[in-house]
Amino acid sequence: MIGELWASLLESLARLGDTVRFLLRILAQVPRALGRLQLIVDQVFNAGALSLVIIMLSGLFVGMVLGLQGFQLLERFGSEEALGTAAAIGLVKELGPVVTALLFAGRAGTALASEIGLMRATDQLSAMEMMAVDPVRRVVVPRFLGGVIAMPLLAAIFSLIGIYGAQLVGVQFMHVDSGSFWSQMQSSVDLRDVNEGIVKSCVFGVACSLIAVYEGYHSAPTAEGVGAATTRTVVTSAVIVLFLDYLITAFFIK
Amino acid sequence: MRYVAGGRAIFDGLSLDFPRGRVSAVMGPSGTGKTTLLRLITGQIAADSGSVRVDGTEVGALDRPGLYALRRRMGMLFQNGALLTDIDVFENVAFPLREHTRLPERLVRQLVLTKLQAVGLRGAAELMPAELSGGMARRVALARAIVMDPQILIYDEPFVGLDPISMGVILRLIRRLNDALGLTSIVVSHDVHEIGSVADVIYLLSGGKVVAHGGPQELRSNPSEIVRQFVGGLADGPVPFHYPAPDYFTELLARDGEASA
C-alpha cells in the first residue's frame, strides 16, 4: 500500500520533471518560432477566438449567479450597494482566471492534445523529423504560444461579461442603485486586485497550454493513446490550476 | 550491428550495404524489424553496438543539428504517406521548401508543380489530403520526399494496401526517379514479386540477420529453406505458422484459469 503510494509519487515527480524539460525545450525554440508570426496568429485564433462563445456565455451566467447570490448575502447586512465591488473582485481575482482556465482546458486544451496526438499517430511528426523540421518548433511552440497569449485575453473577456451579468441581475432585476454599484466598484477595486487576476491568467495560460501540448506530443500513437492523453489533459490541468490558484492567492495576500 | 528493444535483440550481427545509385530492397517476414532498420539508418533510434554509416558519416554519433543536416539529404516515404492533414497537396509538397529555404513564391510554385507533374498529380494540387486515395496520397508524399532533391530516398512499405494499378505506378516511379535523379534508393517491402521487378539488390532478413542477398534472379534460385518459404509464400517452414503457445490439447481441455498453470 505504502509502496504503491511511493511508486505513484515517484512517477508523478518523474512526469513533472519531464514536463519541465519539455518546457525548456519549447522555450529554447521560441525565438526561432517568433520568426513565423502567421503560425502563432493562427493558433491564437484556434485557441482563443474559437473559445470565445463558450467563455462569453459562461461569463454571463457566472456573473448573473454572482449577482443573485451576492445580493442575497449583502441584503442581510443592508449593504447591497457593495454588490458591484463584490462581483468585480470575485470575478477579476478569482472566478475569471480560474473558470476560464478550466473551460480553456476543456475546449482548447483537449483540441490541442488530440490534434498533436493524432499527428503523432499518423506519422506526421515523424515525417517532419525526417524532413529535418523540428516538430517542437513547427507544431508545438506555435500552439503553446497561442494558448499562452489567448488565456489572459479570454479571462479578461470573461470578467468583463461577468460584471455585466452581475449588473444585469443586481441593478436591472434587484434594483440595486446603479450609481453606487459602479462608483463603489471604482473606488474599492485596486490595481493590485487586477494584477492578481492578470498574473493568475498568465500562469494558468502557461500551465494549461504546456500540459496540453506535452500530453499530445507524448501520447501513445494509438486511438486509446490519444483518448487517454485528452483525458489526462483535462484532469491534470484542472488540478494544477486549482493548486496554482491557491499558491498565487496566498502569495498576493502576504 | 546490434539493436535491442524491450529485452529482445531485434538485430544481432546484422550487416548490410546499400550501393550508391542503385535500388536496394530489404525484405523479410513481418516483425523482423525492417522498419526498425530504417529508423536506425535515419537516426530516429540508435544502435546498441556496431555502426550505422550513411555516406561515411556515423549516424549514431551525430547531434540534432548534424542529424537534421544529414536528413536534408534524405527523403523518406512513410507507409501511409504521412501527409500533413491541415494543408492541401500543394502546400504539403512545398512544406520542406518553406521550412528550409527562402525562395521566392514563383520558384516554389515551379518546383512544386514539376514534382507533382513527375508523380502525375499536378491536377490534384488543390485537394486536401483527406480527399486523396491511398495511392494518390503516397504519390504526393513521394513528390514531397523529392522536392529538396535528396541523394537517398527511403521507402517504407510503399505497396501496402494499394490496388495493382497504383502499385505499378509506384513501382515505375521508384525506378524512374532512381535513374533520372541519380538517387540511392532503399525499399523496405515484403511484396516479393513487385520488388523483384525493380530492385538491383535484395536483402532478405530473418531472425535479426541477413539470411540471403543478391539480385532478384539469384534469390529466386536460392536453395535455402527460409528463402524458398518466403519467396514461395509457404505457410510453414523455418518461420513457423504458429506463434509460440502451450500444447494445444492441454490448453483446450484445461478448465478456466488452469491453462496458464
Short mmCIF file of C-alpha atoms in Angstrom, two decimals:
data_model
loop_
_atom_site.label_atom_id
_atom_site.label_comp_id
_atom_site.label_asym_id
_atom_site.label_seq_id
_atom_site.Cartn_x
_atom_site.Cartn_y
_atom_site.Cartn_z
CA MET A 1 0.00 0.00 0.00
CA ILE A 2 2.66 2.47 1.09
CA GLY A 3 4.93 1.03 -1.57
CA GLU A 4 2.30 1.73 -4.22
CA LEU A 5 1.79 5.27 -3.00
CA TRP A 6 5.52 5.83 -3.04
CA ALA A 7 5.78 4.45 -6.56
CA SER A 8 2.97 6.64 -7.84
CA LEU A 9 4.51 9.65 -6.12
CA LEU A 10 7.83 8.91 -7.80
CA GLU A 11 6.08 8.52 -11.13
CA SER A 12 4.30 11.85 -10.73
CA LEU A 13 7.60 13.52 -9.88
CA ALA A 14 9.28 11.98 -12.91
CA ARG A 15 6.40 13.23 -15.04
CA LEU A 16 6.71 16.71 -13.59
CA GLY A 17 10.43 16.73 -14.32
CA ASP A 18 9.80 15.54 -17.84
CA THR A 19 7.22 18.27 -18.36
CA VAL A 20 9.65 20.93 -17.15
CA ARG A 21 12.30 19.61 -19.52
CA PHE A 22 9.77 19.79 -22.32
CA LEU A 23 9.02 23.40 -21.32
CA LEU A 24 12.73 24.23 -21.55
CA ARG A 25 12.88 22.61 -24.97
CA ILE A 26 9.90 24.71 -26.03
CA LEU A 27 11.38 27.93 -24.65
CA ALA A 28 14.66 27.28 -26.48
CA GLN A 29 12.72 27.20 -29.76
CA VAL A 30 10.57 30.28 -29.06
CA PRO A 31 12.95 32.84 -30.65
CA ARG A 32 13.07 30.93 -33.95
CA ALA A 33 9.33 30.28 -33.87
CA LEU A 34 8.69 34.00 -33.47
CA GLY A 35 10.07 34.41 -36.97
CA ARG A 36 6.90 32.73 -38.26
CA LEU A 37 4.28 35.01 -36.76
CA GLN A 38 1.50 33.76 -39.00
CA LEU A 39 1.69 30.29 -37.42
CA ILE A 40 1.25 31.80 -33.95
CA VAL A 41 -1.57 34.08 -35.05
CA ASP A 42 -3.39 31.05 -36.47
CA GLN A 43 -3.07 29.31 -33.12
CA VAL A 44 -4.25 32.35 -31.14
CA PHE A 45 -7.29 32.17 -33.38
CA ASN A 46 -7.70 28.42 -32.78
CA ALA A 47 -7.27 28.57 -29.04
CA GLY A 48 -8.78 31.98 -28.43
CA ALA A 49 -11.34 33.05 -30.97
CA LEU A 50 -12.89 29.60 -31.18
CA SER A 51 -13.29 29.52 -27.38
CA LEU A 52 -14.96 32.94 -27.31
CA VAL A 53 -18.58 31.79 -27.37
CA ILE A 54 -18.24 29.31 -24.51
CA ILE A 55 -16.20 31.83 -22.49
CA MET A 56 -18.71 34.64 -23.01
CA LEU A 57 -21.75 32.52 -22.25
CA SER A 58 -20.15 31.07 -19.12
CA GLY A 59 -19.01 34.52 -18.04
CA LEU A 60 -22.52 35.86 -18.35
CA PHE A 61 -24.07 33.07 -16.29
CA VAL A 62 -21.35 33.09 -13.63
CA GLY A 63 -21.79 36.86 -13.33
CA MET A 64 -25.56 36.53 -13.04
CA VAL A 65 -25.28 33.86 -10.34
CA LEU A 66 -22.76 36.02 -8.54
CA GLY A 67 -25.16 38.97 -8.74
CA LEU A 68 -28.00 36.92 -7.31
CA GLN A 69 -26.01 35.21 -4.55
CA GLY A 70 -24.13 38.38 -3.68
CA PHE A 71 -27.36 40.33 -3.45
CA GLN A 72 -28.95 37.73 -1.15
CA LEU A 73 -25.92 37.80 1.11
CA LEU A 74 -25.31 41.55 1.17
CA GLU A 75 -29.00 42.29 1.69
CA ARG A 76 -28.77 40.64 5.13
CA PHE A 77 -26.26 43.28 6.16
CA GLY A 78 -28.09 46.03 4.36
CA SER A 79 -25.16 46.72 2.11
CA GLU A 80 -26.47 45.86 -1.34
CA GLU A 81 -24.53 48.77 -2.82
CA ALA A 82 -21.34 46.77 -2.26
CA LEU A 83 -22.56 44.27 -4.87
CA GLY A 84 -20.52 45.93 -7.58
CA THR A 85 -17.32 45.63 -5.56
CA ALA A 86 -18.02 42.06 -4.53
CA ALA A 87 -18.80 40.93 -8.06
CA ALA A 88 -15.85 42.74 -9.60
CA ILE A 89 -13.32 41.48 -7.06
CA GLY A 90 -14.69 37.95 -7.16
CA LEU A 91 -14.54 37.87 -10.94
CA VAL A 92 -11.30 39.68 -11.60
CA LYS A 93 -9.24 37.98 -8.90
CA GLU A 94 -10.72 34.53 -8.78
CA LEU A 95 -13.53 33.35 -10.99
CA GLY A 96 -12.34 34.97 -14.20
CA PRO A 97 -8.92 33.34 -14.34
CA VAL A 98 -9.92 30.02 -12.76
CA VAL A 99 -13.14 29.30 -14.64
CA THR A 100 -11.58 30.49 -17.89
CA ALA A 101 -8.63 28.16 -17.34
CA LEU A 102 -10.94 25.22 -16.64
CA LEU A 103 -13.04 25.96 -19.71
CA PHE A 104 -9.89 26.54 -21.75
CA ALA A 105 -8.55 23.13 -20.72
CA GLY A 106 -11.83 21.55 -21.78
CA ARG A 107 -12.23 23.41 -25.06
CA ALA A 108 -8.78 24.35 -26.39
CA GLY A 109 -6.57 22.03 -24.32
CA THR A 110 -8.30 18.86 -25.45
CA ALA A 111 -8.28 20.08 -29.04
CA LEU A 112 -4.54 20.72 -28.85
CA ALA A 113 -3.75 17.41 -27.19
CA SER A 114 -5.81 15.32 -29.59
CA GLU A 115 -4.57 17.22 -32.64
CA ILE A 116 -0.91 16.73 -31.75
CA GLY A 117 -1.60 13.15 -30.60
CA LEU A 118 -3.23 12.32 -33.93
CA MET A 119 -0.32 13.90 -35.79
CA ARG A 120 1.93 11.57 -33.81
CA ALA A 121 -0.33 8.56 -34.50
CA THR A 122 -0.41 9.24 -38.26
CA ASP A 123 3.38 9.67 -38.51
CA GLN A 124 3.08 13.36 -39.35
CA LEU A 125 5.54 14.26 -36.60
CA SER A 126 8.00 11.57 -37.74
CA ALA A 127 7.61 12.84 -41.30
CA MET A 128 8.58 16.32 -40.11
CA GLU A 129 11.55 14.88 -38.25
CA MET A 130 12.57 13.17 -41.47
CA MET A 131 12.27 16.43 -43.39
CA ALA A 132 14.70 17.89 -40.85
CA VAL A 133 11.93 20.05 -39.39
CA ASP A 134 11.80 20.03 -35.61
CA PRO A 135 8.17 19.24 -34.76
CA VAL A 136 8.59 21.04 -31.44
CA ARG A 137 9.40 24.26 -33.26
CA ARG A 138 6.91 23.85 -36.10
CA VAL A 139 3.94 22.28 -34.28
CA VAL A 140 4.31 22.55 -30.53
CA VAL A 141 5.71 26.05 -29.98
CA PRO A 142 3.11 27.95 -32.04
CA ARG A 143 0.31 26.10 -30.27
CA PHE A 144 1.86 26.70 -26.88
CA LEU A 145 2.34 30.40 -27.55
CA GLY A 146 -1.15 30.66 -29.00
CA GLY A 147 -2.59 29.32 -25.75
CA VAL A 148 -0.36 31.50 -23.59
CA ILE A 149 -1.46 34.62 -25.47
CA ALA A 150 -5.13 33.66 -25.66
CA MET A 151 -5.68 32.82 -21.99
CA PRO A 152 -5.30 36.29 -20.39
CA LEU A 153 -7.43 37.80 -23.15
CA LEU A 154 -10.16 35.22 -22.61
CA ALA A 155 -10.01 35.72 -18.82
CA ALA A 156 -10.39 39.49 -19.29
CA ILE A 157 -13.40 38.99 -21.54
CA PHE A 158 -14.87 36.51 -19.08
CA SER A 159 -14.57 39.01 -16.20
CA LEU A 160 -15.96 41.84 -18.28
CA ILE A 161 -19.03 39.88 -19.35
CA GLY A 162 -19.36 38.52 -15.81
CA ILE A 163 -19.52 42.05 -14.37
CA TYR A 164 -22.15 42.88 -16.95
CA GLY A 165 -24.11 39.79 -15.85
CA ALA A 166 -23.88 40.78 -12.17
CA GLN A 167 -25.00 44.25 -13.07
CA LEU A 168 -27.88 42.85 -15.09
CA VAL A 169 -29.22 40.89 -12.12
CA GLY A 170 -28.26 43.36 -9.37
CA VAL A 171 -29.22 46.65 -10.96
CA GLN A 172 -31.89 45.67 -13.51
CA PHE A 173 -33.71 42.88 -11.62
CA MET A 174 -32.95 43.55 -7.95
CA HIS A 175 -32.90 47.32 -8.22
CA VAL A 176 -29.56 47.99 -6.56
CA ASP A 177 -28.76 51.64 -7.17
CA SER A 178 -26.84 51.84 -10.42
CA GLY A 179 -24.69 54.80 -9.31
CA SER A 180 -23.47 53.13 -6.12
CA PHE A 181 -22.97 49.81 -7.91
CA TRP A 182 -20.44 51.37 -10.29
CA SER A 183 -18.91 54.03 -8.01
CA GLN A 184 -18.25 51.55 -5.17
CA MET A 185 -16.63 49.23 -7.66
CA GLN A 186 -14.49 52.05 -9.00
CA SER A 187 -13.33 53.19 -5.56
CA SER A 188 -12.62 49.82 -3.92
CA VAL A 189 -11.12 47.67 -6.67
CA ASP A 190 -7.37 48.26 -6.57
CA LEU A 191 -4.83 47.86 -9.29
CA ARG A 192 -3.41 45.11 -7.06
CA ASP A 193 -6.62 43.09 -7.47
CA VAL A 194 -6.45 43.41 -11.22
CA ASN A 195 -2.77 42.46 -11.21
CA GLU A 196 -3.55 39.33 -9.26
CA GLY A 197 -6.04 38.32 -11.91
CA ILE A 198 -3.59 39.04 -14.71
CA VAL A 199 -0.79 37.09 -13.05
CA LYS A 200 -3.13 34.17 -12.47
CA SER A 201 -4.41 34.02 -16.01
CA CYS A 202 -0.88 34.24 -17.42
CA VAL A 203 0.35 31.43 -15.17
CA PHE A 204 -2.71 29.31 -15.95
CA GLY A 205 -2.18 30.00 -19.65
CA VAL A 206 1.35 28.61 -19.47
CA ALA A 207 0.26 25.63 -17.33
CA CYS A 208 -2.78 24.62 -19.41
CA SER A 209 -1.03 25.06 -22.76
CA LEU A 210 2.04 23.21 -21.58
CA ILE A 211 0.02 20.28 -20.24
CA ALA A 212 -2.00 20.05 -23.45
CA VAL A 213 0.99 20.08 -25.82
CA TYR A 214 3.01 17.79 -23.53
CA GLU A 215 0.24 15.20 -23.32
CA GLY A 216 -0.43 15.36 -27.05
CA TYR A 217 3.22 15.14 -28.01
CA HIS A 218 3.87 12.21 -25.70
CA SER A 219 0.68 10.29 -26.32
CA ALA A 220 0.86 6.68 -27.43
CA PRO A 221 0.31 6.53 -31.21
CA THR A 222 -2.99 4.67 -30.98
CA ALA A 223 -6.67 5.57 -30.68
CA GLU A 224 -6.60 4.74 -26.95
CA GLY A 225 -3.38 6.66 -26.51
CA VAL A 226 -4.84 9.83 -27.95
CA GLY A 227 -8.01 9.39 -25.91
CA ALA A 228 -6.05 8.90 -22.72
CA ALA A 229 -3.89 11.94 -23.48
CA THR A 230 -7.01 14.06 -23.93
CA THR A 231 -8.47 12.89 -20.64
CA ARG A 232 -5.20 13.46 -18.79
CA THR A 233 -5.03 16.97 -20.25
CA VAL A 234 -8.33 17.95 -18.65
CA VAL A 235 -7.76 16.21 -15.33
CA THR A 236 -4.19 17.40 -14.84
CA SER A 237 -5.00 20.94 -15.97
CA ALA A 238 -7.92 21.21 -13.54
CA VAL A 239 -5.93 20.01 -10.55
CA ILE A 240 -2.85 22.07 -11.38
CA VAL A 241 -4.91 25.22 -12.00
CA LEU A 242 -6.66 24.97 -8.63
CA PHE A 243 -3.38 24.22 -6.86
CA LEU A 244 -1.58 27.13 -8.51
CA ASP A 245 -4.60 29.32 -7.76
CA TYR A 246 -4.14 28.70 -4.07
CA LEU A 247 -0.39 29.41 -4.27
CA ILE A 248 -0.79 32.69 -6.12
CA THR A 249 -3.65 33.83 -3.88
CA ALA A 250 -1.55 33.15 -0.79
CA PHE A 251 1.38 34.96 -2.36
CA PHE A 252 -0.70 38.09 -3.05
CA ILE A 253 -2.20 38.16 0.45
CA LYS A 254 1.20 38.13 2.09
CA MET B 1 25.38 -4.03 -35.65
CA ARG B 2 23.20 -4.94 -32.73
CA TYR B 3 19.93 -3.40 -31.58
CA VAL B 4 17.92 -4.49 -28.56
CA ALA B 5 14.35 -3.40 -27.87
CA GLY B 6 12.31 -4.48 -24.89
CA GLY B 7 14.91 -7.07 -23.88
CA ARG B 8 14.69 -8.78 -27.28
CA ALA B 9 17.53 -8.42 -29.73
CA ILE B 10 15.88 -7.22 -32.94
CA PHE B 11 19.15 -7.29 -34.82
CA ASP B 12 22.20 -9.24 -33.79
CA GLY B 13 25.21 -9.25 -36.03
CA LEU B 14 23.36 -7.61 -38.88
CA SER B 15 25.45 -6.28 -41.71
CA LEU B 16 24.22 -4.75 -44.95
CA ASP B 17 25.50 -2.42 -47.58
CA PHE B 18 23.34 -0.26 -49.83
CA PRO B 19 25.26 0.59 -53.02
CA ARG B 20 25.11 4.18 -54.29
CA GLY B 21 22.92 4.84 -57.30
CA ARG B 22 21.06 1.55 -57.04
CA VAL B 23 17.67 0.39 -55.87
CA SER B 24 18.21 -1.88 -52.87
CA ALA B 25 15.39 -3.81 -51.30
CA VAL B 26 15.09 -5.07 -47.75
CA MET B 27 12.60 -7.88 -47.38
CA GLY B 28 11.60 -10.20 -44.64
CA PRO B 29 8.64 -11.60 -42.73
CA SER B 30 6.58 -9.16 -40.66
CA GLY B 31 8.15 -8.40 -37.33
CA THR B 32 11.75 -8.87 -38.45
CA GLY B 33 12.42 -5.19 -37.83
CA LYS B 34 12.51 -3.83 -41.36
CA THR B 35 11.02 -0.54 -40.26
CA THR B 36 13.36 -0.53 -37.26
CA LEU B 37 16.24 -0.78 -39.69
CA LEU B 38 15.03 2.35 -41.47
CA ARG B 39 14.74 4.15 -38.17
CA LEU B 40 18.34 3.21 -37.44
CA ILE B 41 19.52 4.47 -40.83
CA THR B 42 17.70 7.78 -40.40
CA GLY B 43 18.93 8.21 -36.84
CA GLN B 44 15.49 8.12 -35.19
CA ILE B 45 16.91 5.47 -32.88
CA ALA B 46 20.49 4.50 -32.09
CA ALA B 47 22.14 1.10 -32.35
CA ASP B 48 23.28 -0.51 -29.10
CA SER B 49 26.58 -1.51 -30.62
CA GLY B 50 28.20 -1.52 -34.02
CA SER B 51 27.89 1.24 -36.52
CA VAL B 52 25.39 2.69 -38.96
CA ARG B 53 27.03 4.82 -41.62
CA VAL B 54 25.45 6.94 -44.29
CA ASP B 55 27.85 8.25 -46.94
CA GLY B 56 30.72 7.76 -44.48
CA THR B 57 29.01 9.60 -41.60
CA GLU B 58 28.40 7.68 -38.38
CA VAL B 59 24.68 8.32 -37.77
CA GLY B 60 24.68 7.43 -34.07
CA ALA B 61 27.38 9.99 -33.29
CA LEU B 62 25.51 12.97 -34.74
CA ASP B 63 23.85 15.60 -32.56
CA ARG B 64 20.46 17.00 -33.51
CA PRO B 65 21.73 19.70 -35.94
CA GLY B 66 24.08 17.18 -37.55
CA LEU B 67 21.27 14.70 -37.87
CA TYR B 68 19.00 17.30 -39.43
CA ALA B 69 21.75 18.25 -41.90
CA LEU B 70 22.03 14.59 -42.87
CA ARG B 71 18.27 14.19 -43.18
CA ARG B 72 18.08 17.10 -45.60
CA ARG B 73 19.95 14.82 -48.00
CA MET B 74 17.43 12.04 -47.45
CA GLY B 75 13.84 11.71 -48.49
CA MET B 76 11.53 9.24 -46.86
CA LEU B 77 8.21 7.84 -47.92
CA PHE B 78 6.16 6.63 -44.98
CA GLN B 79 3.84 3.65 -45.07
CA ASN B 80 0.68 5.75 -45.19
CA GLY B 81 2.21 8.84 -46.75
CA ALA B 82 2.08 10.85 -43.50
CA LEU B 83 0.86 13.97 -45.27
CA LEU B 84 0.07 16.93 -43.07
CA THR B 85 -3.68 16.85 -42.90
CA ASP B 86 -4.31 20.54 -42.27
CA ILE B 87 -2.81 21.83 -45.52
CA ASP B 88 -3.54 20.99 -49.17
CA VAL B 89 -1.47 18.89 -51.55
CA PHE B 90 0.45 21.86 -52.95
CA GLU B 91 1.42 23.13 -49.50
CA ASN B 92 2.38 19.62 -48.42
CA VAL B 93 4.88 19.36 -51.24
CA ALA B 94 6.02 22.94 -50.64
CA PHE B 95 6.44 22.29 -46.90
CA PRO B 96 10.18 21.37 -46.90
CA LEU B 97 10.94 24.32 -49.21
CA ARG B 98 9.12 26.77 -46.98
CA GLU B 99 10.82 25.40 -43.88
CA HIS B 100 14.35 25.26 -45.21
CA THR B 101 14.63 27.91 -47.88
CA ARG B 102 13.53 31.45 -48.55
CA LEU B 103 12.81 31.02 -52.22
CA PRO B 104 10.53 33.48 -53.99
CA GLU B 105 6.96 32.27 -54.34
CA ARG B 106 7.26 31.86 -58.12
CA LEU B 107 10.17 29.46 -57.77
CA VAL B 108 8.42 27.47 -55.02
CA ARG B 109 5.43 27.17 -57.32
CA GLN B 110 7.54 25.94 -60.21
CA LEU B 111 9.41 23.41 -58.10
CA VAL B 112 6.26 22.04 -56.54
CA LEU B 113 4.43 21.81 -59.85
CA THR B 114 7.34 19.99 -61.54
CA LYS B 115 7.50 17.44 -58.72
CA LEU B 116 3.72 16.96 -58.80
CA GLN B 117 3.91 16.57 -62.57
CA ALA B 118 6.56 13.87 -62.09
CA VAL B 119 4.15 11.82 -59.98
CA GLY B 120 1.22 12.68 -62.25
CA LEU B 121 -0.76 14.66 -59.70
CA ARG B 122 -0.36 18.26 -60.84
CA GLY B 123 -4.13 18.40 -61.26
CA ALA B 124 -4.65 17.45 -57.61
CA ALA B 125 -2.63 20.35 -56.22
CA GLU B 126 -5.61 21.97 -54.55
CA LEU B 127 -7.11 18.88 -52.95
CA MET B 128 -6.81 18.22 -49.23
CA PRO B 129 -5.06 15.01 -48.10
CA ALA B 130 -8.38 13.59 -46.87
CA GLU B 131 -9.72 13.75 -50.45
CA LEU B 132 -6.95 11.55 -51.86
CA SER B 133 -6.97 7.80 -52.36
CA GLY B 134 -4.24 5.75 -50.67
CA GLY B 135 -2.20 5.51 -53.85
CA MET B 136 -2.51 9.23 -54.58
CA ALA B 137 -1.51 10.15 -51.02
CA ARG B 138 1.60 8.06 -51.39
CA ARG B 139 2.47 9.72 -54.70
CA VAL B 140 2.05 13.15 -53.12
CA ALA B 141 4.30 12.04 -50.28
CA LEU B 142 6.79 10.90 -52.88
CA ALA B 143 6.69 14.32 -54.55
CA ARG B 144 7.28 15.87 -51.13
CA ALA B 145 10.19 13.49 -50.47
CA ILE B 146 11.98 14.54 -53.67
CA VAL B 147 11.24 18.26 -53.57
CA MET B 148 14.53 19.01 -51.80
CA ASP B 149 16.43 16.85 -54.33
CA PRO B 150 17.74 14.26 -51.85
CA GLN B 151 20.59 11.86 -52.56
CA ILE B 152 18.95 8.99 -50.75
CA LEU B 153 15.32 8.03 -50.97
CA ILE B 154 13.85 5.60 -48.48
CA TYR B 155 10.53 3.81 -48.96
CA ASP B 156 8.85 2.17 -46.00
CA GLU B 157 6.42 -0.48 -47.30
CA PRO B 158 5.36 1.59 -50.32
CA PHE B 159 2.92 -1.03 -51.68
CA VAL B 160 0.82 -1.85 -48.63
CA GLY B 161 -2.89 -1.66 -49.36
CA LEU B 162 -2.56 -0.46 -52.96
CA ASP B 163 -4.54 -1.72 -55.93
CA PRO B 164 -2.47 -3.30 -58.76
CA ILE B 165 -2.59 -0.14 -60.88
CA SER B 166 -1.35 2.17 -58.11
CA MET B 167 1.24 -0.43 -57.22
CA GLY B 168 2.50 -0.49 -60.80
CA VAL B 169 2.63 3.31 -60.82
CA ILE B 170 4.68 3.45 -57.63
CA LEU B 171 7.00 0.70 -58.87
CA ARG B 172 7.71 2.56 -62.09
CA LEU B 173 8.21 5.79 -60.15
CA ILE B 174 10.76 4.16 -57.87
CA ARG B 175 12.81 3.00 -60.84
CA ARG B 176 12.40 6.18 -62.89
CA LEU B 177 13.19 8.56 -60.04
CA ASN B 178 16.22 6.50 -59.07
CA ASP B 179 17.67 6.60 -62.57
CA ALA B 180 16.61 10.11 -63.52
CA LEU B 181 17.75 11.82 -60.32
CA GLY B 182 20.75 9.60 -59.64
CA LEU B 183 19.42 8.57 -56.25
CA THR B 184 20.28 5.78 -53.93
CA SER B 185 17.01 4.07 -53.13
CA ILE B 186 16.22 1.77 -50.25
CA VAL B 187 12.88 -0.01 -50.38
CA VAL B 188 11.50 -1.96 -47.46
CA SER B 189 8.77 -4.32 -48.50
CA HIS B 190 7.51 -7.85 -48.38
CA ASP B 191 5.95 -7.91 -51.79
CA VAL B 192 8.31 -10.45 -53.33
CA HIS B 193 7.34 -10.23 -56.98
CA GLU B 194 6.76 -6.50 -57.15
CA ILE B 195 10.06 -5.62 -55.60
CA GLY B 196 11.85 -8.26 -57.64
CA SER B 197 10.96 -6.30 -60.77
CA VAL B 198 12.70 -3.07 -59.72
CA ALA B 199 15.43 -3.89 -57.21
CA ASP B 200 19.07 -4.26 -58.16
CA VAL B 201 20.00 -5.88 -54.85
CA ILE B 202 17.74 -7.65 -52.39
CA TYR B 203 18.47 -8.41 -48.75
CA LEU B 204 16.29 -10.96 -47.01
CA LEU B 205 16.19 -10.53 -43.25
CA SER B 206 15.02 -13.04 -40.72
CA GLY B 207 15.73 -13.50 -37.04
CA GLY B 208 17.82 -10.35 -36.87
CA LYS B 209 20.24 -11.44 -39.58
CA VAL B 210 20.63 -11.29 -43.31
CA VAL B 211 19.71 -14.79 -44.46
CA ALA B 212 20.19 -14.17 -48.16
CA HIS B 213 21.15 -11.41 -50.54
CA GLY B 214 21.74 -10.86 -54.21
CA GLY B 215 19.89 -9.92 -57.37
CA PRO B 216 16.26 -10.97 -57.88
CA GLN B 217 17.28 -13.95 -60.03
CA GLU B 218 19.85 -15.18 -57.55
CA LEU B 219 17.30 -15.01 -54.78
CA ARG B 220 14.73 -16.99 -56.72
CA SER B 221 17.20 -19.77 -57.32
CA ASN B 222 18.49 -19.73 -53.74
CA PRO B 223 18.13 -23.23 -52.33
CA SER B 224 17.88 -22.32 -48.62
CA GLU B 225 14.65 -23.25 -46.92
CA ILE B 226 13.83 -19.84 -45.46
CA VAL B 227 14.27 -18.13 -48.83
CA ARG B 228 12.05 -20.70 -50.50
CA GLN B 229 9.42 -20.30 -47.83
CA PHE B 230 9.42 -16.51 -48.19
CA VAL B 231 9.61 -16.30 -51.98
CA GLY B 232 7.11 -19.11 -52.43
CA GLY B 233 4.75 -17.76 -49.77
CA LEU B 234 4.53 -21.08 -47.89
CA ALA B 235 2.64 -21.02 -44.60
CA ASP B 236 5.00 -23.25 -42.67
CA GLY B 237 8.73 -23.62 -42.72
CA PRO B 238 11.63 -22.16 -40.80
CA VAL B 239 9.31 -19.25 -39.98
CA PRO B 240 6.58 -21.11 -38.09
CA PHE B 241 2.87 -20.58 -38.76
CA HIS B 242 2.12 -20.75 -35.04
CA TYR B 243 3.10 -18.15 -32.52
CA PRO B 244 4.75 -19.98 -29.59
CA ALA B 245 1.97 -21.42 -27.41
CA PRO B 246 1.45 -24.17 -24.83
CA ASP B 247 0.34 -27.59 -26.01
CA TYR B 248 -2.91 -27.34 -27.99
CA PHE B 249 -4.78 -30.23 -26.31
CA THR B 250 -3.72 -29.36 -22.82
CA GLU B 251 -4.99 -25.81 -23.32
CA LEU B 252 -8.29 -26.87 -24.91
CA LEU B 253 -9.03 -29.45 -22.20
CA ALA B 254 -7.92 -27.31 -19.28
CA ARG B 255 -10.57 -25.69 -17.15
CA ASP B 256 -10.71 -21.89 -16.86
CA GLY B 257 -7.70 -20.44 -15.16
CA GLU B 258 -5.68 -23.63 -15.36
CA ALA B 259 -4.40 -23.08 -18.85
CA SER B 260 -1.50 -20.96 -17.81
CA ALA B 261 -0.63 -23.14 -14.81
#
